[in-house]
CSV table of C-alpha atoms in Angstrom, one decimal:
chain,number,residue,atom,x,y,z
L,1,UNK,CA,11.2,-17.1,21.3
L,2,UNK,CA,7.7,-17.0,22.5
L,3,UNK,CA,5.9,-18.4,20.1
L,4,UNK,CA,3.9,-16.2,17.9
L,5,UNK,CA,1.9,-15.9,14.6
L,6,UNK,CA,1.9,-12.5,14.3
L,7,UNK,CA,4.5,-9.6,14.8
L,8,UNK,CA,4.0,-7.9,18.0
L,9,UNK,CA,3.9,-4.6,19.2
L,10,UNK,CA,5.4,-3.1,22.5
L,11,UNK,CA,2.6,-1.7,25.3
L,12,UNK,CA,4.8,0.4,27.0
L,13,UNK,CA,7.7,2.2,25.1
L,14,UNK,CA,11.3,0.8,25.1
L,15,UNK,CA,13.8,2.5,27.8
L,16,UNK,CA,17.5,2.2,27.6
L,17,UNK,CA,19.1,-1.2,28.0
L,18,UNK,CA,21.6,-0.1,30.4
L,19,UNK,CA,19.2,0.9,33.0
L,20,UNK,CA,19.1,-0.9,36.7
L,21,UNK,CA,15.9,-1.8,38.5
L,22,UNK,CA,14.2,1.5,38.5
L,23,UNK,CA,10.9,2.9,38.8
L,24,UNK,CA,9.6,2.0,35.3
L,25,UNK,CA,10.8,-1.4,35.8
L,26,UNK,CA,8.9,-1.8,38.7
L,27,UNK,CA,5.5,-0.2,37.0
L,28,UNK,CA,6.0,-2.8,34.5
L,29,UNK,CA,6.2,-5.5,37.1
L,30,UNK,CA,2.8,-4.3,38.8
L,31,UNK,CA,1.5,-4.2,34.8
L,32,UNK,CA,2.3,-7.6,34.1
L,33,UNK,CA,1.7,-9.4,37.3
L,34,UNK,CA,-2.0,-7.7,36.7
L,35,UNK,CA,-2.7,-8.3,33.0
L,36,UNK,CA,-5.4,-11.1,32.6
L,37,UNK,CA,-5.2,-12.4,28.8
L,38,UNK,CA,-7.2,-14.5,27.1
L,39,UNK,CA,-6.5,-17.9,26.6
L,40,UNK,CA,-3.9,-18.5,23.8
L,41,UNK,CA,-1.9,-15.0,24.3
L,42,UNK,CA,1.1,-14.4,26.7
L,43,UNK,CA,3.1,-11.2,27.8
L,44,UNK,CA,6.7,-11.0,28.6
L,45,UNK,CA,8.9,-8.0,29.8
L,46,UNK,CA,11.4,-7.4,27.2
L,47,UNK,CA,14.0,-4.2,27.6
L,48,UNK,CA,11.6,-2.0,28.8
L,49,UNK,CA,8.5,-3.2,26.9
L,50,UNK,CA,5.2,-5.4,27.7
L,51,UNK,CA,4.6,-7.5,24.7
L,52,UNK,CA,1.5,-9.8,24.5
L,53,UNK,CA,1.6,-12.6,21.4
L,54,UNK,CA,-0.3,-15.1,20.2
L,55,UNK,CA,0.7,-19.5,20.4
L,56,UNK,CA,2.6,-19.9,17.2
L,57,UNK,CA,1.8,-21.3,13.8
L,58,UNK,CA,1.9,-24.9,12.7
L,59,UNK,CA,5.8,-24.9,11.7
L,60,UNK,CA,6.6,-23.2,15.0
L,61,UNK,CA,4.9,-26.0,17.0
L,62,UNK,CA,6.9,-28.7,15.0
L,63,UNK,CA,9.8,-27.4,15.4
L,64,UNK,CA,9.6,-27.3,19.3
L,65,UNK,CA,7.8,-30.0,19.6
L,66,UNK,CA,10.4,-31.9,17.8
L,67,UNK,CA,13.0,-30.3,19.6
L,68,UNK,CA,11.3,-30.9,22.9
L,69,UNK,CA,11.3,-35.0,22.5
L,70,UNK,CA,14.5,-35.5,21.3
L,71,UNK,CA,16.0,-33.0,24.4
L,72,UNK,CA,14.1,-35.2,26.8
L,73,UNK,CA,15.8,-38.6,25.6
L,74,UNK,CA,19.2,-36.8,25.7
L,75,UNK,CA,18.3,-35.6,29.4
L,76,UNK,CA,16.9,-39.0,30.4
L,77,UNK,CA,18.6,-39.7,34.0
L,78,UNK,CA,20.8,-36.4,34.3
L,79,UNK,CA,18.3,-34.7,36.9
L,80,UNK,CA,17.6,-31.8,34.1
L,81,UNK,CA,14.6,-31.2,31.9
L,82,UNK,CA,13.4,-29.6,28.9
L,83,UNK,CA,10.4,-26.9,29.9
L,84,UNK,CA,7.6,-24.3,28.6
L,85,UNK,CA,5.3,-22.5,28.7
L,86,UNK,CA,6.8,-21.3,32.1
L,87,UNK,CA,8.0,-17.7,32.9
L,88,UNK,CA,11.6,-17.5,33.4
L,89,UNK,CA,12.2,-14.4,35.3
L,90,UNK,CA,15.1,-11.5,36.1
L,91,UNK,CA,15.5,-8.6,37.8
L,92,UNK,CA,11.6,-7.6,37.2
L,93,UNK,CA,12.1,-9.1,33.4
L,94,UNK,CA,10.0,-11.7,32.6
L,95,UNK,CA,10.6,-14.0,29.5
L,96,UNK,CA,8.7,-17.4,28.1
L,97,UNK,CA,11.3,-19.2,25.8
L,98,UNK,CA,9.9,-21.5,23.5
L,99,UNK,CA,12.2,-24.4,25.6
L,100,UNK,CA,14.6,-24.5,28.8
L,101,UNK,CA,16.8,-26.3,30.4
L,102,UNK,CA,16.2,-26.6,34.1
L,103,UNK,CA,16.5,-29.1,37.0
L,104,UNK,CA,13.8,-31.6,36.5
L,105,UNK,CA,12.1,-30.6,39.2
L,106,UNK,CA,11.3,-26.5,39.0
L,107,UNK,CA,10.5,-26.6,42.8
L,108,UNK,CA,13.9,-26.3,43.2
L,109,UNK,CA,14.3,-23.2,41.3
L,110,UNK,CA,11.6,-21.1,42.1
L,111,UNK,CA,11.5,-17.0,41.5
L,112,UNK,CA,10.8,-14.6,44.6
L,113,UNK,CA,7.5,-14.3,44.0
L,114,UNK,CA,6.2,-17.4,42.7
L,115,UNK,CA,5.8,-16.7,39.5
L,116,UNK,CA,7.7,-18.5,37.5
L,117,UNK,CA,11.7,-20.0,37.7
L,118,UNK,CA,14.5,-17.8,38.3
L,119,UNK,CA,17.0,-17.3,35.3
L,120,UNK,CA,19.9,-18.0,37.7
L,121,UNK,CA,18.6,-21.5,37.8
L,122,UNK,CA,18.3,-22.0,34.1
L,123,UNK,CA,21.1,-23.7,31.7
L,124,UNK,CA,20.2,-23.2,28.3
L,125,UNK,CA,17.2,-21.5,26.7
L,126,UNK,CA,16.0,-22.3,23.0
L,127,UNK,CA,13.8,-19.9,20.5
L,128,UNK,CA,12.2,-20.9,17.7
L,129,UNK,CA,12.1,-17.8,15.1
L,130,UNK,CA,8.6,-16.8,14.1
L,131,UNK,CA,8.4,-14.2,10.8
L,132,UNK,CA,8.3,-10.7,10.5
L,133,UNK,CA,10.7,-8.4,11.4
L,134,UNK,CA,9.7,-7.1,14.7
L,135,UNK,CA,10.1,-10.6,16.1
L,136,UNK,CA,12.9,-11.7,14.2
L,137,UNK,CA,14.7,-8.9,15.9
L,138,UNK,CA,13.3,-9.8,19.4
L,139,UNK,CA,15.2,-13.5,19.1
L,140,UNK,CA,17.8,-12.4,17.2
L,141,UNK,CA,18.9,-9.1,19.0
L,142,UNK,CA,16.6,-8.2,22.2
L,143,UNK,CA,16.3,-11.3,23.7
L,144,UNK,CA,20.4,-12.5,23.4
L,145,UNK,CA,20.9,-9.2,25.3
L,146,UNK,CA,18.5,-9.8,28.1
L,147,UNK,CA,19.1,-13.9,28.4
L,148,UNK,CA,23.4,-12.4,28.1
L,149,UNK,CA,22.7,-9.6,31.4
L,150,UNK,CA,20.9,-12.6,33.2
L,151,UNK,CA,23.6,-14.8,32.6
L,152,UNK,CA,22.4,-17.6,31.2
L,153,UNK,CA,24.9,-20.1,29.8
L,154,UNK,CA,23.6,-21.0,26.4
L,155,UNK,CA,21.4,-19.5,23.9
L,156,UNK,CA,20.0,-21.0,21.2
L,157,UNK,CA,18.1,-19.6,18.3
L,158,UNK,CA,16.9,-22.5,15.4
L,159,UNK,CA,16.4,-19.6,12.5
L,160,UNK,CA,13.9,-20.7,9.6
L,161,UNK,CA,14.5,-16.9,8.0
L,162,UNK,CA,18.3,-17.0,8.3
L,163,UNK,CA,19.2,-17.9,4.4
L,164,UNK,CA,17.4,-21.4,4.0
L,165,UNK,CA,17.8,-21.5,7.7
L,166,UNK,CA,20.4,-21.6,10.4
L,167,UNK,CA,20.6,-22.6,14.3
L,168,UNK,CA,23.1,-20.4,15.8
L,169,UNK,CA,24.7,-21.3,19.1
L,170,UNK,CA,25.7,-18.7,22.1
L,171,UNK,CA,28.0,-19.3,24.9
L,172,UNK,CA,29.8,-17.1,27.2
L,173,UNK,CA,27.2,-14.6,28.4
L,174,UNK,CA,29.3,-11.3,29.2
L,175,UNK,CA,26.7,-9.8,31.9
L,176,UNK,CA,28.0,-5.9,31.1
L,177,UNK,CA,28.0,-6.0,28.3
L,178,UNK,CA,24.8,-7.8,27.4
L,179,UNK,CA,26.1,-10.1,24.6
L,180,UNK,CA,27.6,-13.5,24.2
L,181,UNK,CA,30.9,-13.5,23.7
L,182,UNK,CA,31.0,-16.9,21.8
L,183,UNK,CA,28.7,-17.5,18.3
L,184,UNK,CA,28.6,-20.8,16.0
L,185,UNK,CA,26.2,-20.0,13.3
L,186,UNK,CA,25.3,-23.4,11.5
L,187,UNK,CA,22.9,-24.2,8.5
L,188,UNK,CA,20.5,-26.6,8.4
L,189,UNK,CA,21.8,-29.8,7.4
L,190,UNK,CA,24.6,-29.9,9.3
L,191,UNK,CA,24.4,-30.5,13.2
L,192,UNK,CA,24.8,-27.8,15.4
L,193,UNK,CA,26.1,-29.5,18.6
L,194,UNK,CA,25.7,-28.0,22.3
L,195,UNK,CA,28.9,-27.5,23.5
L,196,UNK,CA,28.5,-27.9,27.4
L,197,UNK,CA,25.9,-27.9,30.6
L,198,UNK,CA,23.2,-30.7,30.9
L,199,UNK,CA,22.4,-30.9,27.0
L,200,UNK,CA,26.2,-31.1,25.9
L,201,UNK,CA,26.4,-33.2,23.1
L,202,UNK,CA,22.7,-32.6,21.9
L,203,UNK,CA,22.6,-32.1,18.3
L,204,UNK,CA,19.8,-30.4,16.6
L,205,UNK,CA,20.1,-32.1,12.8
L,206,UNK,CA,18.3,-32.2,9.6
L,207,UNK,CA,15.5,-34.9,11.3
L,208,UNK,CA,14.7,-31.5,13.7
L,209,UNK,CA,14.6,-28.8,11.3
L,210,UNK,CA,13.4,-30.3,8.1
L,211,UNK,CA,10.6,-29.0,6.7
């Protein structure tokens, strides 16, 4: 998830998820390509919707930071990286996941524009859950359909506000339909295991999500 402190609020209202590249898709392009934020804020294009957010709070940072380390180890020498603060982008969507999974070298993935990576390029994305219920249902919901219609192979969410906290596991983008076809929900405690692409066999465990 982009990391946030506080919930967010859309700058340009919703349109239906099933819509192609159209005209409002490209307004939002201009929109965002133009918007210059102060430091410590970021804006992504999210079903039909501009939202700006704040960097996230301390627990957020941990969590990815942790999560961050222990990804590069298990990468070490496999010619893939973990990545932020980069926009991934799709079809006019733009996205910042809180981590990626990408060839080591972006250059090699780079989006029409310059902008940021293209999703085609991109293995696995991570978000970190941040509270209130606007974002919750932007990781949870919004985001697994746009990260599912660009196809990419694994989704991770690590959940603090899921029970006493879960990390659920998504595989097998269906592109039409905008969902993953495949879901291992597992609470903290017990490893949740990535179960292919350039991080298969990562496990994030208790010594990543305890508190």
């Amino acid at each position: 998830m982009t990391a946030l402190a506080e919930e967010v609020a859309p700058v340009v209202a919703e349109k239906p998820v099933s819509e192609p590249v159209s005209d409002l898709d490209e307004v939002l392009w201009q929109a965002w390509k133009a918007m210059d934020l102060p430091e410590g804020y970021r804006a992504e294009i999210i079903e039909g919707a501009i939202e700006v957010s704040p960097t996230g709070r301390r627990r957020h940072g941990v969590l990815v930071n942790r999560l961050r380390r222990a990804l590069d180890a298990h990468l070490s020498r496999s010619g893939y990286a973990a990545h932020q603060d980069v926009n991934v982008i799709h079809r006019h969507k733009s996205w910042i996941p809180d981590l990626f999974i990408a060839p080591l070298d972006l250059d090699e993935i780079p989006d029409e524009e310059g902008l940021g990576v293209d999703a085609a390029g991109v293995k696995m994305v991570i978000e970190v859950t941040s509270p209130g219920h606007r974002n919750l249902q932007r990781d949870r919901v919004r985001k697994h359909r746009e990260y599912a219609r660009a196809g990419i192979p694994v989704y991770v969410i690590v959940d603090d506000f899921d029970d006493d906290g879960a990390v659920v596991v998504l595989t097998s983008p269906d592109q039409k339909k905008a969902r993953y076809t495949d879901e291992h929900r597992v609470p903290y405690g017990t490893d949740a295991v990535i179960p292919e692409g350039p991080a298969k066999g990562f496990a994030v465990g208790k010594e990543i999500v305890a508190s």
